[in-house]
mmCIF file of C-alpha atoms in Angstrom:
data_model
loop_
_atom_site.group_PDB
_atom_site.id
_atom_site.type_symbol
_atom_site.label_atom_id
_atom_site.label_comp_id
_atom_site.label_asym_id
_atom_site.label_seq_id
_atom_site.Cartn_x
_atom_site.Cartn_y
_atom_site.Cartn_z
ATOM 1 C CA MET X 1 0.005 -0.511 0.293
ATOM 2 C CA LEU X 2 3.061 1.874 0.922
ATOM 3 C CA ARG X 3 4.558 1.319 -2.649
ATOM 4 C CA CYS X 4 1.247 2.559 -4.563
ATOM 5 C CA VAL X 5 0.720 5.678 -3.053
ATOM 6 C CA SER X 6 4.286 7.018 -3.228
ATOM 7 C CA PHE X 7 3.398 5.703 -6.984
ATOM 8 C CA LEU X 8 1.299 8.533 -7.682
ATOM 9 C CA MET X 9 3.183 10.323 -5.237
ATOM 10 C CA CYS X 10 5.556 10.817 -7.680
ATOM 11 C CA VAL X 11 2.804 10.249 -11.087
ATOM 12 C CA LEU X 12 1.503 13.285 -9.551
ATOM 13 C CA HIS X 13 4.776 15.640 -8.631
ATOM 14 C CA LEU X 14 5.323 14.290 -12.350
ATOM 15 C CA GLN X 15 2.630 16.021 -13.848
ATOM 16 C CA ARG X 16 3.613 18.888 -12.588
ATOM 17 C CA SER X 17 6.011 19.105 -13.346
ATOM 18 C CA VAL X 18 5.734 17.946 -17.150
ATOM 19 C CA LEU X 19 2.180 20.224 -17.187
ATOM 20 C CA GLY X 20 3.820 23.840 -15.363
ATOM 21 C CA ALA X 21 6.551 22.927 -18.276
ATOM 22 C CA ALA X 22 3.537 22.918 -20.872
ATOM 23 C CA ILE X 23 1.474 25.869 -20.544
ATOM 24 C CA THR X 24 5.577 28.404 -19.341
ATOM 25 C CA PRO X 25 4.634 31.660 -21.213
ATOM 26 C CA LYS X 26 6.823 32.544 -23.817
ATOM 27 C CA PRO X 27 8.225 35.566 -24.611
ATOM 28 C CA ILE X 28 6.399 36.837 -27.972
ATOM 29 C CA LEU X 29 8.624 40.985 -27.281
ATOM 30 C CA ILE X 30 11.570 41.547 -27.293
ATOM 31 C CA ASN X 31 12.882 45.169 -27.071
ATOM 32 C CA GLY X 32 9.078 46.010 -27.841
ATOM 33 C CA THR X 33 9.539 44.327 -31.219
ATOM 34 C CA TYR X 34 7.592 41.399 -31.241
ATOM 35 C CA ILE X 35 9.651 37.948 -33.019
ATOM 36 C CA ASN X 36 6.317 37.128 -34.842
ATOM 37 C CA PRO X 37 5.327 40.062 -36.664
ATOM 38 C CA GLU X 38 1.814 37.936 -37.209
ATOM 39 C CA LEU X 39 1.050 37.010 -34.598
ATOM 40 C CA GLY X 40 1.155 40.746 -32.852
ATOM 41 C CA LYS X 41 -1.157 41.823 -34.837
ATOM 42 C CA TYR X 42 -3.466 39.963 -32.857
ATOM 43 C CA HIS X 43 -2.179 40.639 -30.043
ATOM 44 C CA ALA X 44 -2.163 44.001 -30.063
ATOM 45 C CA ARG X 45 -6.388 44.026 -31.419
ATOM 46 C CA LEU X 46 -6.325 42.071 -27.365
ATOM 47 C CA ARG X 47 -4.778 44.476 -25.905
ATOM 48 C CA THR X 48 -5.692 48.537 -27.600
ATOM 49 C CA ILE X 49 -8.868 47.945 -26.164
ATOM 50 C CA ALA X 50 -9.678 52.354 -25.469
ATOM 51 C CA ARG X 51 -12.345 54.252 -25.967
ATOM 52 C CA SER X 52 -12.160 55.508 -29.852
ATOM 53 C CA CYS X 53 -9.833 54.719 -32.889
ATOM 54 C CA LEU X 54 -7.561 56.865 -32.070
ATOM 55 C CA GLU X 55 -6.641 56.304 -28.984
ATOM 56 C CA ILE X 56 -5.455 53.264 -29.744
ATOM 57 C CA ARG X 57 -2.910 54.432 -32.684
ATOM 58 C CA ASP X 58 -2.204 57.031 -30.331
ATOM 59 C CA LYS X 59 -1.438 54.845 -26.708
ATOM 60 C CA TYR X 60 -0.333 51.544 -29.184
ATOM 61 C CA ASP X 61 1.219 52.708 -32.721
ATOM 62 C CA VAL X 62 -1.288 50.503 -33.990
ATOM 63 C CA LYS X 63 -1.539 51.039 -38.097
ATOM 64 C CA GLU X 64 -3.504 47.694 -39.050
ATOM 65 C CA ASP X 65 -7.434 47.599 -40.474
ATOM 66 C CA GLY X 66 -9.746 45.975 -39.013
ATOM 67 C CA MET X 67 -12.053 44.667 -36.209
ATOM 68 C CA TYR X 68 -10.813 46.423 -32.517
ATOM 69 C CA ILE X 69 -13.623 46.065 -29.264
ATOM 70 C CA LEU X 70 -14.050 49.853 -27.879
ATOM 71 C CA SER X 71 -15.200 50.585 -24.443
ATOM 72 C CA THR X 72 -17.748 53.178 -23.611
ATOM 73 C CA ALA X 73 -16.558 56.110 -20.743
ATOM 74 C CA SER X 74 -18.878 53.929 -18.496
ATOM 75 C CA GLY X 75 -17.609 50.449 -19.280
ATOM 76 C CA THR X 76 -19.020 49.189 -23.067
ATOM 77 C CA TYR X 77 -18.235 46.592 -24.703
ATOM 78 C CA TYR X 78 -18.561 46.882 -28.443
ATOM 79 C CA GLN X 79 -17.504 45.365 -31.833
ATOM 80 C CA THR X 80 -16.279 48.035 -35.002
ATOM 81 C CA PHE X 81 -13.967 49.228 -38.265
ATOM 82 C CA CYS X 82 -10.711 50.981 -37.768
ATOM 83 C CA ASP X 83 -9.728 53.242 -40.815
ATOM 84 C CA MET X 84 -6.016 53.321 -39.330
ATOM 85 C CA SER X 85 -4.846 54.165 -42.880
ATOM 86 C CA SER X 86 -6.069 56.873 -44.124
ATOM 87 C CA ALA X 87 -4.912 60.747 -43.561
ATOM 88 C CA GLY X 88 -2.737 59.477 -40.854
ATOM 89 C CA GLY X 89 -5.181 56.948 -38.962
ATOM 90 C CA GLY X 90 -6.909 57.060 -36.065
ATOM 91 C CA TRP X 91 -10.630 56.780 -37.602
ATOM 92 C CA THR X 92 -13.577 55.436 -35.803
ATOM 93 C CA LEU X 93 -16.647 53.887 -37.495
ATOM 94 C CA VAL X 94 -19.593 54.969 -35.749
ATOM 95 C CA ALA X 95 -22.455 55.294 -38.258
ATOM 96 C CA SER X 96 -24.139 53.316 -41.570
ATOM 97 C CA VAL X 97 -26.313 54.514 -43.168
ATOM 98 C CA HIS X 98 -27.521 52.436 -45.557
ATOM 99 C CA GLU X 99 -31.610 52.327 -47.356
ATOM 100 C CA ASN X 100 -33.363 48.733 -48.246
ATOM 101 C CA ASN X 101 -36.538 50.537 -50.499
ATOM 102 C CA ILE X 102 -35.703 53.258 -52.489
ATOM 103 C CA ARG X 103 -39.511 53.176 -53.346
ATOM 104 C CA GLY X 104 -40.496 53.029 -49.504
ATOM 105 C CA LYS X 105 -40.949 56.149 -48.086
ATOM 106 C CA CYS X 106 -40.342 56.514 -44.036
ATOM 107 C CA SER X 107 -41.340 52.628 -43.631
ATOM 108 C CA SER X 108 -39.548 49.453 -41.911
ATOM 109 C CA GLY X 109 -35.758 50.330 -41.909
ATOM 110 C CA ASP X 110 -36.129 53.774 -42.334
ATOM 111 C CA ARG X 111 -34.449 53.931 -38.998
ATOM 112 C CA TRP X 112 -32.536 56.865 -39.289
ATOM 113 C CA SER X 113 -35.844 59.108 -40.416
ATOM 114 C CA SER X 114 -38.376 57.425 -39.675
ATOM 115 C CA GLN X 115 -40.025 53.886 -39.407
ATOM 116 C CA GLN X 116 -43.361 54.955 -37.872
ATOM 117 C CA GLY X 117 -44.392 56.130 -41.897
ATOM 118 C CA ASN X 118 -45.224 59.755 -42.990
ATOM 119 C CA ASP X 119 -47.105 61.630 -39.623
ATOM 120 C CA GLN X 120 -47.379 64.694 -38.321
ATOM 121 C CA ASN X 121 -47.844 64.207 -35.484
ATOM 122 C CA ARG X 122 -44.161 63.217 -35.041
ATOM 123 C CA PRO X 123 -42.350 66.231 -36.489
ATOM 124 C CA GLU X 124 -38.706 64.524 -34.978
ATOM 125 C CA GLY X 125 -39.429 60.210 -36.519
ATOM 126 C CA ASP X 126 -37.429 57.773 -34.223
ATOM 127 C CA GLY X 127 -34.387 61.246 -33.903
ATOM 128 C CA SER X 128 -32.037 58.034 -34.855
ATOM 129 C CA TRP X 129 -29.814 61.087 -35.026
ATOM 130 C CA ALA X 130 -29.715 62.293 -31.165
ATOM 131 C CA ASN X 131 -31.052 59.080 -29.425
ATOM 132 C CA THR X 132 -28.063 57.112 -27.194
ATOM 133 C CA HIS X 133 -30.323 53.733 -29.578
ATOM 134 C CA THR X 134 -28.079 52.091 -31.256
ATOM 135 C CA PHE X 135 -28.540 48.771 -34.002
ATOM 136 C CA GLY X 136 -26.860 46.983 -36.506
ATOM 137 C CA THR X 137 -23.163 45.434 -36.692
ATOM 138 C CA ALA X 138 -20.154 46.902 -37.562
ATOM 139 C CA GLU X 139 -19.647 44.659 -40.359
ATOM 140 C CA GLY X 140 -23.043 44.911 -42.054
ATOM 141 C CA SER X 141 -23.252 48.448 -42.103
ATOM 142 C CA THR X 142 -22.868 48.196 -46.510
ATOM 143 C CA SER X 143 -26.037 45.579 -45.615
ATOM 144 C CA ASP X 144 -28.483 47.081 -42.661
ATOM 145 C CA ASP X 145 -28.537 50.330 -41.077
ATOM 146 C CA TYR X 146 -25.190 50.593 -38.853
ATOM 147 C CA LYS X 147 -24.768 52.761 -35.107
ATOM 148 C CA ASN X 148 -23.175 51.686 -32.011
ATOM 149 C CA PRO X 149 -22.522 53.804 -28.670
ATOM 150 C CA GLY X 150 -19.109 54.943 -29.747
ATOM 151 C CA TYR X 151 -21.704 57.618 -32.250
ATOM 152 C CA TYR X 152 -22.408 59.079 -28.782
ATOM 153 C CA ASP X 153 -20.040 58.527 -26.638
ATOM 154 C CA ILE X 154 -16.399 59.503 -28.073
ATOM 155 C CA PRO X 155 -15.085 62.700 -27.912
ATOM 156 C CA ALA X 156 -15.101 64.296 -32.040
ATOM 157 C CA GLN X 157 -13.313 66.593 -34.658
ATOM 158 C CA ASP X 158 -13.218 65.714 -37.388
ATOM 159 C CA VAL X 159 -15.377 62.939 -39.240
ATOM 160 C CA SER X 160 -14.824 61.014 -42.321
ATOM 161 C CA VAL X 161 -17.202 59.181 -45.023
ATOM 162 C CA TRP X 162 -17.037 55.914 -46.829
ATOM 163 C CA HIS X 163 -20.170 55.985 -49.872
ATOM 164 C CA ILE X 164 -19.942 51.344 -50.367
ATOM 165 C CA PRO X 165 -21.519 49.368 -53.050
ATOM 166 C CA ASN X 166 -24.357 47.274 -50.830
ATOM 167 C CA ASN X 167 -23.981 43.959 -49.357
ATOM 168 C CA GLU X 168 -19.607 44.832 -49.715
ATOM 169 C CA GLN X 169 -17.049 42.764 -47.562
ATOM 170 C CA LEU X 170 -14.910 43.819 -45.113
ATOM 171 C CA SER X 171 -12.762 43.617 -46.789
ATOM 172 C CA ASN X 172 -13.203 44.939 -49.778
ATOM 173 C CA TRP X 173 -14.388 48.778 -48.520
ATOM 174 C CA THR X 174 -11.445 50.484 -49.420
ATOM 175 C CA SER X 175 -11.586 49.735 -52.638
ATOM 176 C CA SER X 176 -14.413 49.661 -53.787
ATOM 177 C CA ALA X 177 -15.591 52.290 -52.078
ATOM 178 C CA VAL X 178 -18.341 55.272 -54.630
ATOM 179 C CA LEU X 179 -17.003 58.372 -52.052
ATOM 180 C CA ARG X 180 -14.399 58.685 -49.284
ATOM 181 C CA TYR X 181 -13.530 61.936 -48.217
ATOM 182 C CA HIS X 182 -12.991 63.631 -44.857
ATOM 183 C CA THR X 183 -13.912 66.879 -42.601
ATOM 184 C CA GLU X 184 -10.038 68.168 -41.549
ATOM 185 C CA SER X 185 -11.304 71.193 -40.041
ATOM 186 C CA GLY X 186 -11.717 70.182 -36.652
ATOM 187 C CA PHE X 187 -16.115 72.281 -36.729
ATOM 188 C CA LEU X 188 -17.795 69.098 -34.267
ATOM 189 C CA ARG X 189 -14.476 70.628 -31.622
ATOM 190 C CA ASP X 190 -17.806 73.144 -30.465
ATOM 191 C CA THR X 191 -19.737 69.487 -29.904
ATOM 192 C CA GLY X 192 -17.876 67.289 -29.465
ATOM 193 C CA ASN X 193 -19.672 65.047 -31.838
ATOM 194 C CA LEU X 194 -22.454 64.095 -34.404
ATOM 195 C CA TYR X 195 -24.436 62.886 -31.112
ATOM 196 C CA HIS X 196 -25.179 66.858 -29.469
ATOM 197 C CA LEU X 197 -24.877 68.318 -32.603
ATOM 198 C CA PHE X 198 -28.768 67.241 -33.502
ATOM 199 C CA LYS X 199 -28.934 67.744 -30.052
ATOM 200 C CA LYS X 200 -28.287 70.928 -30.774
ATOM 201 C CA PHE X 201 -29.953 71.190 -33.799
ATOM 202 C CA PRO X 202 -32.560 68.858 -34.081
ATOM 203 C CA VAL X 203 -33.036 67.079 -37.275
ATOM 204 C CA ARG X 204 -37.521 68.229 -36.746
ATOM 205 C CA PHE X 205 -39.874 69.204 -39.409
ATOM 206 C CA GLY X 206 -40.299 72.577 -38.731
ATOM 207 C CA ALA X 207 -36.967 73.282 -36.944
ATOM 208 C CA GLY X 208 -36.097 75.754 -39.380
ATOM 209 C CA ARG X 209 -35.525 77.259 -42.288
ATOM 210 C CA CYS X 210 -33.636 76.917 -45.629
ATOM 211 C CA ASP X 211 -32.163 80.236 -46.257
ATOM 212 C CA SER X 212 -30.780 80.391 -42.646
ATOM 213 C CA ASP X 213 -30.651 77.724 -40.072
ATOM 214 C CA VAL X 214 -27.970 75.438 -41.271
ATOM 215 C CA GLY X 215 -26.148 73.048 -38.210
ATOM 216 C CA ALA X 216 -22.879 72.703 -39.724
ATOM 217 C CA VAL X 217 -21.142 72.728 -42.282
ATOM 218 C CA SER X 218 -17.488 71.741 -43.953
ATOM 219 C CA PRO X 219 -15.151 71.389 -46.372
ATOM 220 C CA VAL X 220 -13.860 68.694 -46.906
ATOM 221 C CA VAL X 221 -10.377 66.071 -47.979
ATOM 222 C CA PHE X 222 -11.667 63.998 -51.078
ATOM 223 C CA ASP X 223 -9.616 59.989 -50.683
ATOM 224 C CA THR X 224 -11.785 58.783 -53.283
ATOM 225 C CA GLY X 225 -13.781 61.008 -55.545
ATOM 226 C CA ASP X 226 -13.479 64.921 -56.185
ATOM 227 C CA LYS X 227 -15.432 67.907 -56.989
ATOM 228 C CA ASP X 228 -16.558 67.077 -59.751
ATOM 229 C CA SER X 229 -17.492 63.421 -59.443
ATOM 230 C CA THR X 230 -19.511 64.014 -56.616
ATOM 231 C CA ALA X 231 -21.929 66.041 -58.739
ATOM 232 C CA ASP X 232 -21.977 63.859 -61.222
ATOM 233 C CA LEU X 233 -23.194 61.036 -58.749
ATOM 234 C CA TYR X 234 -26.192 63.313 -58.110
ATOM 235 C CA GLY X 235 -27.700 64.410 -61.172
ATOM 236 C CA PRO X 236 -27.320 67.019 -63.555
ATOM 237 C CA SER X 237 -30.397 68.662 -62.449
ATOM 238 C CA ALA X 238 -29.699 67.890 -58.669
ATOM 239 C CA GLY X 239 -26.594 69.773 -59.627
ATOM 240 C CA LYS X 240 -27.329 72.838 -59.732
ATOM 241 C CA GLU X 241 -28.763 73.086 -56.140
ATOM 242 C CA PHE X 242 -25.171 72.399 -54.035
ATOM 243 C CA GLU X 243 -21.702 73.544 -54.186
ATOM 244 C CA SER X 244 -19.175 69.852 -54.306
ATOM 245 C CA GLY X 245 -16.300 69.411 -51.868
ATOM 246 C CA PHE X 246 -18.657 69.685 -48.521
ATOM 247 C CA VAL X 247 -20.404 68.759 -45.512
ATOM 248 C CA THR X 248 -22.790 69.671 -44.251
ATOM 249 C CA PHE X 249 -25.533 68.877 -40.420
ATOM 250 C CA ARG X 250 -29.384 69.893 -40.271
ATOM 251 C CA VAL X 251 -30.411 71.527 -43.417
ATOM 252 C CA PHE X 252 -34.527 72.027 -44.167
ATOM 253 C CA SER X 253 -36.088 72.267 -47.741
ATOM 254 C CA VAL X 254 -38.578 74.848 -48.469
ATOM 255 C CA ASP X 255 -40.886 72.447 -46.850
ATOM 256 C CA GLN X 256 -39.554 73.853 -43.466
ATOM 257 C CA ALA X 257 -39.032 69.715 -44.905
ATOM 258 C CA ALA X 258 -36.048 68.484 -41.611
ATOM 259 C CA MET X 259 -33.046 66.459 -44.088
ATOM 260 C CA ALA X 260 -29.714 65.280 -41.673
ATOM 261 C CA MET X 261 -26.181 65.238 -43.659
ATOM 262 C CA CYS X 262 -26.046 66.154 -47.971
ATOM 263 C CA SER X 263 -23.138 63.987 -48.095
ATOM 264 C CA GLY X 264 -19.683 65.849 -50.116
ATOM 265 C CA VAL X 265 -22.463 69.455 -50.455
ATOM 266 C CA LYS X 266 -23.513 72.582 -49.644
ATOM 267 C CA PRO X 267 -26.610 73.341 -50.612
ATOM 268 C CA THR X 268 -26.925 76.084 -52.354
ATOM 269 C CA GLN X 269 -30.828 76.729 -53.538
ATOM 270 C CA CYS X 270 -34.080 75.153 -51.062
ATOM 271 C CA SER X 271 -34.685 71.068 -52.283
ATOM 272 C CA PRO X 272 -31.837 70.081 -50.352
ATOM 273 C CA GLN X 273 -34.560 66.661 -50.359
ATOM 274 C CA HIS X 274 -32.985 66.362 -53.997
ATOM 275 C CA TYR X 275 -29.140 65.166 -52.340
ATOM 276 C CA CYS X 276 -29.673 64.998 -49.189
ATOM 277 C CA ILE X 277 -30.470 61.567 -46.390
ATOM 278 C CA GLY X 278 -31.970 60.987 -43.179
ATOM 279 C CA GLY X 279 -34.381 63.627 -41.631
ATOM 280 C CA GLY X 280 -37.479 63.764 -39.340
ATOM 281 C CA GLY X 281 -40.102 61.753 -39.019
ATOM 282 C CA TYR X 282 -42.286 64.337 -41.570
ATOM 283 C CA PHE X 283 -42.992 65.799 -44.915
ATOM 284 C CA PRO X 284 -45.292 67.969 -46.650
ATOM 285 C CA THR X 285 -45.139 66.172 -49.550
ATOM 286 C CA SER X 286 -44.443 62.238 -48.321
ATOM 287 C CA ASP X 287 -43.076 60.308 -51.315
ATOM 288 C CA GLN X 288 -39.767 62.408 -49.660
ATOM 289 C CA CYS X 289 -39.564 60.965 -46.493
ATOM 290 C CA GLY X 290 -37.118 58.059 -45.816
ATOM 291 C CA ASP X 291 -34.101 57.295 -45.447
ATOM 292 C CA PHE X 292 -32.675 58.575 -49.421
ATOM 293 C CA THR X 293 -34.797 61.195 -48.929
ATOM 294 C CA ALA X 294 -35.615 61.778 -52.361
ATOM 295 C CA LEU X 295 -32.382 61.162 -53.925
ATOM 296 C CA ASP X 296 -34.366 59.142 -56.728
ATOM 297 C CA ALA X 297 -32.563 60.966 -59.817
ATOM 298 C CA SER X 298 -29.111 60.420 -58.468
ATOM 299 C CA SER X 299 -26.933 57.828 -59.879
ATOM 300 C CA ARG X 300 -27.727 54.165 -58.872
ATOM 301 C CA ARG X 301 -24.151 54.052 -57.636
ATOM 302 C CA LEU X 302 -24.247 56.395 -54.535
ATOM 303 C CA THR X 303 -28.586 55.356 -53.646
ATOM 304 C CA GLU X 304 -27.464 51.421 -54.025
ATOM 305 C CA SER X 305 -24.636 52.501 -51.160
ATOM 306 C CA ALA X 306 -24.644 52.655 -47.300
ATOM 307 C CA VAL X 307 -23.110 55.315 -46.141
ATOM 308 C CA LEU X 308 -20.641 55.194 -43.766
ATOM 309 C CA LEU X 309 -19.834 57.633 -40.673
ATOM 310 C CA PHE X 310 -16.349 57.908 -38.782
ATOM 311 C CA TYR X 311 -15.162 60.188 -36.395
ATOM 312 C CA ARG X 312 -11.603 61.480 -34.831
#
């Protein structure tokens, strides 16, 4: 019996020794450099949980585009796409506006305008531009609407906007972009992000006039496309109503219908429904209600693409 106990103790000791050797961690960094670069990419993503992609870039010198885990100031974790290569990198994907049915007016799926129909009693519609409701997934941004906690949580100064063909896989976003641009003016510095901007300038029917009440406008730098190609996307008739090379937030039509964003352009007339997106829940002309308002005459390359919004 004593011999058996001694034998078992020897076996257990041997197992502890072997297992201990097996799980001894090997260094993956030598003098701050990854021994295996590929392993380094994944390890960097695991250790760089931060509040924004800009913070990841600055704190950890990460330059790889891809999906990262972020945390809000209150501790909510979520995953989103970081553009670490365009214009210095550090851009956080916070939202996408995807029109699932250009003929469907304020119907199911129109989260950035109204899913309740064209209702005069709901002048703000779903209010997604100025609330904390989130929906969708980052990787599915070209197939459905998307909004993550970063939209209202991340302090930002500038935006980047990508128009990506519907249902495009993430790995092809950059190469397939119809239009990409970013701001460098720091126009969000006073409000902090679009959530607070739209709190200050409500996207609500009747809250302002087309000739005097614009929420914000900023010149843009094109990463894909230019002023002329942007104008072409909206069509010749709409091109007489705006100036290319800008991004504009919260505008009104002559009927006081509210739109949230004019991508790549600045209105010069009072018919922004033909080249702006998102909006309140009521349009006096009911066929203009919806996430893509009255963009029916625009290029199919534009109307069949999702609009991705990034912060930095």
